[in-house]
Amino acid sequence: DTAVSQTPKYLVTQMGNDKSIKCEQNLGHDTMYWYKQDSKKFLKIMFSYNNKELIINETVPNRFSPKSPDKAHLNLHINSLELGDSAVYFCASSFGTGYDQPQHFGDGTRLSIL
Amino acid sequence: SQKIEQNSEALNIQEGKTATLTCNYTNYSPAYLQWYRQDPGRGPVFLLLIRENEKEKRKERLKVTFDTTLKQSLFHITASQPADSATYLCALDGGANNLFFGTGTRLTVIP
């Protein structure tokens, strides 16, 4: 069983479109995250959710909105896609928000904007 | 702002040797530091965590050190194997389990 799964794995779309990426974890974790990995492989936190509440919101454009229907899911919705949004987006999860909790990552969604 | 540097973008070593990767940070005093492995087309996989009051942590062929005075962590893979070839990322805590990642070192173990 996949612990953290993301869909789709690849997403190719045009500028200006709206798209969503789904993430599910079956580890029983109560904190989930979204990261963006750019072309230089730099991985940067975007959001995290703990018990369905946003606890971190880095300086990302408000075109990006995380939505969590329950603690096993954290979806990422992106409005008005721009060329600079092209990247690999990773979902992750962990137990709680303690300082010593490893994070478990999905295999990423590669978003390409034409 | 926090700055995390991993010593080199790429490192090639001969099979059987010890690989040593470096993670340096500035403008920050993390309570813990984590190391992850990332294979092409995959997400990062957690390897080891070390706390600020720990000098060293081991797991099988892996060893991590954490020097808060030098603001540096070293990651060692002993008896390296071609299967160890991957990108290795260090990550520092930003509070509330917010992790700041380094840019990674791509390790290639040559048979």
Coordinates of C-alpha atoms in Angstrom, one line a residue:
Chain A
D1 CA 0.0 0.0 0.0
T2 CA 1.3 3.4 -0.9
A3 CA 1.7 5.6 2.2
V4 CA 1.4 9.0 0.6
S5 CA -0.2 9.1 -2.9
Q6 CA -0.6 12.0 -5.2
T7 CA -2.6 12.3 -8.4
P8 CA -2.0 13.0 -11.2
K9 CA 1.7 12.2 -11.6
Y10 CA 2.0 14.5 -14.6
L11 CA -0.1 17.5 -15.4
V12 CA 0.4 19.5 -18.6
T13 CA -1.9 22.5 -19.1
Q14 CA -2.0 26.0 -20.5
M15 CA -1.4 29.3 -18.9
G16 CA -4.5 30.8 -17.3
N17 CA -6.2 27.4 -16.5
D18 CA -7.2 26.2 -13.0
K19 CA -6.1 22.8 -11.8
S20 CA -6.1 20.7 -8.7
I21 CA -3.6 18.1 -7.3
K22 CA -4.9 15.5 -4.9
C23 CA -3.0 13.9 -2.0
E24 CA -4.0 11.1 0.3
Q25 CA -2.1 9.5 3.2
N26 CA -2.9 6.2 4.9
L27 CA -0.4 6.5 7.7
G28 CA -2.8 8.0 10.3
H29 CA -0.8 11.2 10.4
D30 CA -2.5 14.4 11.4
T31 CA -0.2 16.9 9.7
M32 CA 0.1 17.2 5.9
Y33 CA 2.2 19.5 3.7
W34 CA 2.7 20.8 0.2
Y35 CA 6.2 21.5 -1.1
K36 CA 7.4 22.9 -4.4
Q37 CA 10.6 21.7 -6.0
D38 CA 11.9 23.9 -8.8
S39 CA 14.1 23.2 -11.8
K40 CA 17.2 23.5 -9.6
K41 CA 15.8 20.8 -7.3
F42 CA 15.3 23.2 -4.4
L43 CA 12.5 22.0 -2.2
K44 CA 10.5 24.7 -0.5
I45 CA 7.5 24.4 2.0
M46 CA 4.3 25.9 0.8
F47 CA 1.6 24.9 3.3
S48 CA 1.0 22.6 6.1
Y49 CA -2.3 21.5 7.7
N50 CA -2.7 20.0 11.2
N51 CA -6.1 18.7 12.2
K52 CA -7.7 20.5 9.2
E53 CA -6.3 23.9 10.3
L54 CA -3.7 25.8 8.3
I55 CA -0.7 26.2 10.5
I56 CA 2.0 27.4 8.1
N57 CA 1.4 29.5 5.1
E58 CA 4.6 30.6 3.4
T59 CA 4.7 33.5 1.0
V60 CA 3.0 31.8 -1.9
P61 CA 0.6 33.6 -4.2
N62 CA -3.0 33.4 -3.2
R63 CA -3.7 31.7 -6.5
F64 CA -2.6 28.6 -4.5
S65 CA -5.1 27.3 -2.0
P66 CA -4.9 24.1 0.0
K67 CA -8.1 22.3 0.8
S68 CA -8.4 19.5 3.4
P69 CA -11.7 17.6 3.4
D70 CA -10.4 15.3 6.2
K71 CA -7.1 14.6 7.9
A72 CA -6.1 12.0 5.4
H73 CA -6.4 14.3 2.4
L74 CA -4.8 17.6 1.5
N75 CA -5.5 18.8 -2.0
L76 CA -3.8 21.8 -3.8
H77 CA -5.9 24.0 -6.0
I78 CA -4.2 26.5 -8.3
N79 CA -6.0 29.3 -10.1
S80 CA -4.8 31.2 -13.2
L81 CA -1.7 29.1 -13.8
E82 CA 1.5 30.9 -14.8
L83 CA 4.7 29.8 -16.5
G84 CA 6.6 30.1 -13.3
D85 CA 4.3 27.6 -11.6
S86 CA 6.0 24.8 -13.6
A87 CA 7.7 22.6 -11.0
V88 CA 7.3 19.3 -9.2
Y89 CA 4.9 19.5 -6.3
F90 CA 5.3 17.1 -3.4
C91 CA 2.8 16.2 -0.7
A92 CA 4.0 15.0 2.7
S93 CA 2.7 14.0 6.0
S94 CA 3.9 13.5 9.6
F95 CA 2.7 12.8 13.2
G96 CA 1.9 16.1 14.9
T97 CA 4.0 19.1 14.7
G98 CA 6.8 18.2 17.1
Y99 CA 10.4 18.9 16.3
D100 CA 11.4 15.3 15.9
Q101 CA 8.9 14.0 13.4
P102 CA 10.1 12.6 10.1
Q103 CA 8.1 13.5 7.1
H104 CA 6.8 11.0 4.5
F105 CA 6.6 12.2 1.0
G106 CA 4.6 11.2 -2.1
D107 CA 6.3 10.8 -5.4
G108 CA 5.4 14.2 -6.7
T109 CA 3.2 15.8 -9.4
R110 CA 5.2 17.3 -12.3
L111 CA 3.3 20.4 -13.5
S112 CA 4.2 21.8 -16.9
I113 CA 2.6 25.0 -18.1
L114 CA 2.6 25.6 -21.8
Chain B
S1 CA 17.1 34.7 6.5
Q2 CA 18.2 31.1 6.9
K3 CA 20.7 29.8 4.5
I4 CA 21.5 26.1 4.1
E5 CA 24.4 25.0 1.9
Q6 CA 25.4 21.5 1.0
N7 CA 29.0 21.3 0.1
S8 CA 28.9 20.3 -3.4
E9 CA 26.2 19.7 -6.0
A10 CA 27.8 16.4 -7.1
L11 CA 30.1 13.9 -5.5
N12 CA 31.6 10.9 -7.2
I13 CA 33.3 8.1 -5.2
Q14 CA 34.6 4.6 -5.7
E15 CA 32.6 1.7 -4.4
G16 CA 33.7 0.6 -1.0
K17 CA 34.9 4.0 0.1
T18 CA 33.2 6.3 2.6
A19 CA 31.2 9.2 1.2
T20 CA 31.1 12.3 3.3
L21 CA 28.5 15.0 2.6
T22 CA 28.4 18.4 4.3
C23 CA 25.5 20.6 5.3
N24 CA 26.3 24.1 6.6
Y25 CA 23.8 26.6 7.8
T26 CA 23.8 30.3 8.8
N27 CA 21.5 32.7 10.6
Y28 CA 19.8 29.9 12.4
S29 CA 19.9 27.7 15.5
P30 CA 17.9 24.5 14.7
A31 CA 16.7 22.2 17.4
Y32 CA 17.2 19.2 15.1
L33 CA 18.4 18.3 11.6
Q34 CA 17.2 15.6 9.3
W35 CA 18.7 13.9 6.3
Y36 CA 16.7 12.6 3.3
R37 CA 17.5 10.6 0.2
Q38 CA 15.8 11.4 -3.1
D39 CA 16.0 9.2 -6.2
P40 CA 15.1 10.6 -9.7
G41 CA 11.4 10.9 -10.1
R42 CA 10.6 10.0 -6.5
G43 CA 9.9 11.9 -3.3
P44 CA 12.5 12.4 -0.5
V45 CA 12.8 9.5 1.9
F46 CA 13.7 10.1 5.5
L47 CA 17.0 8.6 6.7
L48 CA 18.1 10.0 10.0
L49 CA 17.3 12.7 12.5
I50 CA 19.7 14.2 15.0
R51 CA 18.9 16.6 17.8
E52 CA 21.0 19.7 18.9
N53 CA 22.1 17.9 22.1
E54 CA 23.3 14.8 20.1
K55 CA 26.8 14.8 18.6
E56 CA 26.4 11.7 16.5
K57 CA 23.7 9.3 15.3
R58 CA 24.2 6.0 13.5
K59 CA 22.0 3.7 11.4
E60 CA 23.6 0.7 9.7
R61 CA 26.2 2.1 7.3
L62 CA 25.0 5.7 7.9
K63 CA 26.4 8.2 10.4
V64 CA 25.4 11.8 11.0
T65 CA 27.2 14.3 13.2
F66 CA 25.8 17.7 14.3
D67 CA 28.2 20.5 15.4
T68 CA 26.1 23.5 16.6
T69 CA 29.3 25.5 17.1
L70 CA 30.4 25.1 13.6
K71 CA 26.8 25.1 12.4
Q72 CA 27.5 22.0 10.4
S73 CA 26.3 18.5 9.9
L74 CA 28.3 15.7 8.3
F75 CA 26.6 12.7 6.7
H76 CA 28.7 9.6 6.1
I77 CA 28.0 6.5 4.2
T78 CA 30.6 3.8 4.9
A79 CA 31.4 0.9 2.5
S80 CA 29.4 2.7 -0.2
Q81 CA 27.6 0.8 -2.9
P82 CA 26.3 1.7 -6.3
A83 CA 22.8 1.5 -4.9
D84 CA 23.6 4.4 -2.6
S85 CA 23.7 6.7 -5.7
A86 CA 21.1 9.3 -5.2
T87 CA 20.6 12.9 -4.1
Y88 CA 20.9 13.5 -0.4
L89 CA 19.1 16.5 1.3
C90 CA 19.6 18.0 4.7
A91 CA 16.7 19.7 6.3
L92 CA 16.5 22.0 9.4
D93 CA 13.6 22.6 11.6
G94 CA 11.8 25.9 11.3
G95 CA 9.4 25.3 14.2
A96 CA 6.1 23.5 14.0
N97 CA 7.8 20.8 11.9
N98 CA 8.4 23.3 9.2
L99 CA 11.4 22.0 7.4
F100 CA 13.9 24.1 5.4
F101 CA 15.8 22.0 2.9
G102 CA 19.3 22.3 1.5
T103 CA 19.9 22.2 -2.2
G104 CA 21.1 18.6 -2.1
T105 CA 24.2 16.7 -3.1
R106 CA 24.0 14.2 -5.9
L107 CA 26.1 11.2 -5.0
T108 CA 27.4 8.7 -7.6
V109 CA 29.1 5.6 -6.4
I110 CA 31.3 4.1 -9.2
P111 CA 31.6 0.3 -9.3

